Structure formats: C-alpha cells, structure tokens
Amino acid sequence: MLGEMLLADEESKDFLLVMFDGSQKVSVMVHRLILKVNSAFFKRTLNSLYQLSYVWIIPENAFSEAAGVLKYFYTHDKNHLVDNATTSVLLAQHK
C-alpha cells in the first residue's frame, strides 16, 4: 500500500486524494488543488468535512505508482466515490 505523504505549501498542482472512512469504504477523487494553506491544516479540514479516519495526499509524480490502487478502488468501490462541491477545492471525479 502507499504510505501517507505530507506536502509543503504548493499551488496549482494535481493531487490524487485517497480517503478511507471509518467503515473502510473507499473514496477516491482526483483533485486539482489550489493550496493556500499548509497541508496539515488542509488535512484537518478534510477530516472534519468528511469525518474520515485517514487522508492520503499523493503528489502528481506518484500517480503512476498509485494507478493500480486507484483502478482497484474505482472498479470495486465506484459507488463510494465522493463528489462534494461544497469543499473549498475544485473537484474532478476520476473516470
């Protein structure tokens, strides 16, 4: 499995966000994040919004490593993909 990666402040980067909720259902989103805050604050905000147990933020250069995991989650748990436009980021659901 992929390890958790914490990011320094960055802007206009693509990130893969892999999120597990408390019941271990898997939600996968591809986000274009415009980060104006540090990742620890952003992570706490996401945890608060989605009430998640874990949030992994994986930088774009790790997409190839994550592709198999993403495909598995999307294929087996597509009903649990999150699409929540109320967050402060621009969302693009993975297809």
mmCIF file of C-alpha atoms in Angstrom:
data_model
loop_
_atom_site.group_PDB
_atom_site.id
_atom_site.type_symbol
_atom_site.label_atom_id
_atom_site.label_comp_id
_atom_site.label_asym_id
_atom_site.label_seq_id
_atom_site.Cartn_x
_atom_site.Cartn_y
_atom_site.Cartn_z
ATOM 1 C CA MET A 1 0.000 0.000 0.000
ATOM 2 C CA LEU A 2 1.044 3.577 -0.495
ATOM 3 C CA GLY A 3 2.351 5.429 2.502
ATOM 4 C CA GLU A 4 0.993 8.732 3.671
ATOM 5 C CA MET A 5 2.753 11.768 2.237
ATOM 6 C CA LEU A 6 2.554 15.231 3.723
ATOM 7 C CA LEU A 7 3.095 18.181 1.420
ATOM 8 C CA ALA A 8 4.576 21.600 1.885
ATOM 9 C CA ASP A 9 2.677 24.619 0.570
ATOM 10 C CA GLU A 10 2.202 24.418 -3.165
ATOM 11 C CA GLU A 11 -0.140 25.970 -5.694
ATOM 12 C CA SER A 12 -1.938 24.708 -8.797
ATOM 13 C CA LYS A 13 -0.742 21.123 -8.607
ATOM 14 C CA ASP A 14 -2.612 17.928 -9.361
ATOM 15 C CA PHE A 15 -3.024 15.563 -6.454
ATOM 16 C CA LEU A 16 -4.549 12.157 -6.021
ATOM 17 C CA LEU A 17 -6.558 12.049 -2.831
ATOM 18 C CA VAL A 18 -7.233 8.579 -1.429
ATOM 19 C CA MET A 19 -9.580 8.599 1.525
ATOM 20 C CA PHE A 20 -10.782 5.863 3.869
ATOM 21 C CA ASP A 21 -13.843 6.384 6.040
ATOM 22 C CA GLY A 22 -14.383 4.707 9.406
ATOM 23 C CA SER A 23 -16.150 1.712 7.870
ATOM 24 C CA GLN A 24 -13.226 1.139 5.487
ATOM 25 C CA LYS A 25 -15.327 2.039 2.449
ATOM 26 C CA VAL A 26 -13.034 3.675 -0.021
ATOM 27 C CA SER A 27 -13.493 7.023 -1.702
ATOM 28 C CA VAL A 28 -11.163 8.150 -4.436
ATOM 29 C CA MET A 29 -11.021 11.527 -6.069
ATOM 30 C CA VAL A 30 -8.667 13.335 -8.359
ATOM 31 C CA HIS A 31 -8.436 16.943 -7.289
ATOM 32 C CA ARG A 32 -6.860 19.970 -8.812
ATOM 33 C CA LEU A 33 -5.977 21.672 -5.573
ATOM 34 C CA ILE A 34 -5.137 25.302 -5.218
ATOM 35 C CA LEU A 35 -3.483 25.192 -1.842
ATOM 36 C CA LYS A 36 -3.215 28.431 0.066
ATOM 37 C CA VAL A 37 -2.751 26.771 3.456
ATOM 38 C CA ASN A 38 -0.286 24.224 4.749
ATOM 39 C CA SER A 39 -1.118 20.567 4.272
ATOM 40 C CA ALA A 40 -1.665 19.867 7.978
ATOM 41 C CA PHE A 41 -4.448 22.462 8.105
ATOM 42 C CA PHE A 42 -5.880 21.210 4.806
ATOM 43 C CA LYS A 43 -5.803 17.635 6.068
ATOM 44 C CA ARG A 44 -7.616 18.548 9.294
ATOM 45 C CA THR A 45 -10.205 20.425 7.231
ATOM 46 C CA LEU A 46 -10.834 17.385 5.020
ATOM 47 C CA ASN A 47 -11.049 15.123 8.065
ATOM 48 C CA SER A 48 -13.629 17.477 9.524
ATOM 49 C CA LEU A 49 -15.643 17.754 6.290
ATOM 50 C CA TYR A 50 -15.755 14.043 5.523
ATOM 51 C CA GLN A 51 -15.326 12.597 9.040
ATOM 52 C CA LEU A 52 -12.608 10.332 7.733
ATOM 53 C CA SER A 53 -10.182 8.175 9.627
ATOM 54 C CA TYR A 54 -7.337 8.622 7.173
ATOM 55 C CA VAL A 55 -6.491 11.007 4.362
ATOM 56 C CA TRP A 56 -3.630 10.345 1.962
ATOM 57 C CA ILE A 57 -2.459 13.209 -0.230
ATOM 58 C CA ILE A 58 -0.243 11.901 -3.005
ATOM 59 C CA PRO A 59 1.614 14.272 -5.332
ATOM 60 C CA GLU A 60 1.261 14.077 -9.086
ATOM 61 C CA ASN A 61 4.670 12.447 -9.534
ATOM 62 C CA ALA A 62 3.340 9.446 -7.588
ATOM 63 C CA PHE A 63 0.297 8.940 -9.869
ATOM 64 C CA SER A 64 1.966 6.107 -11.775
ATOM 65 C CA GLU A 65 2.686 4.270 -8.528
ATOM 66 C CA ALA A 66 -0.886 4.857 -7.401
ATOM 67 C CA ALA A 67 -2.564 3.917 -10.693
ATOM 68 C CA GLY A 68 -3.122 0.262 -9.818
ATOM 69 C CA VAL A 69 -4.533 1.147 -6.412
ATOM 70 C CA LEU A 70 -6.779 3.811 -7.931
ATOM 71 C CA LYS A 71 -8.051 1.412 -10.591
ATOM 72 C CA TYR A 72 -8.825 -1.224 -7.965
ATOM 73 C CA PHE A 73 -10.712 1.223 -5.761
ATOM 74 C CA TYR A 74 -12.616 2.725 -8.687
ATOM 75 C CA THR A 75 -13.577 -0.689 -10.066
ATOM 76 C CA HIS A 76 -14.629 -2.223 -6.761
ATOM 77 C CA ASP A 77 -15.968 0.786 -4.895
ATOM 78 C CA LYS A 78 -17.241 3.176 -7.543
ATOM 79 C CA ASN A 79 -20.496 3.633 -5.611
ATOM 80 C CA HIS A 80 -18.493 5.199 -2.812
ATOM 81 C CA LEU A 81 -16.743 7.890 -4.850
ATOM 82 C CA VAL A 82 -17.137 11.260 -3.202
ATOM 83 C CA ASP A 83 -18.408 14.187 -5.240
ATOM 84 C CA ASN A 84 -18.904 17.099 -2.874
ATOM 85 C CA ALA A 85 -18.883 20.544 -4.471
ATOM 86 C CA THR A 86 -19.187 22.290 -1.115
ATOM 87 C CA THR A 87 -15.485 21.934 -0.369
ATOM 88 C CA SER A 88 -13.103 24.807 -0.993
ATOM 89 C CA VAL A 89 -11.273 22.942 -3.750
ATOM 90 C CA LEU A 90 -12.154 22.287 -7.373
ATOM 91 C CA LEU A 91 -13.166 18.662 -7.791
ATOM 92 C CA ALA A 92 -12.805 16.428 -10.788
ATOM 93 C CA GLN A 93 -14.108 12.899 -10.359
ATOM 94 C CA HIS A 94 -11.769 10.255 -11.727
ATOM 95 C CA LYS A 95 -13.086 8.452 -14.810
#
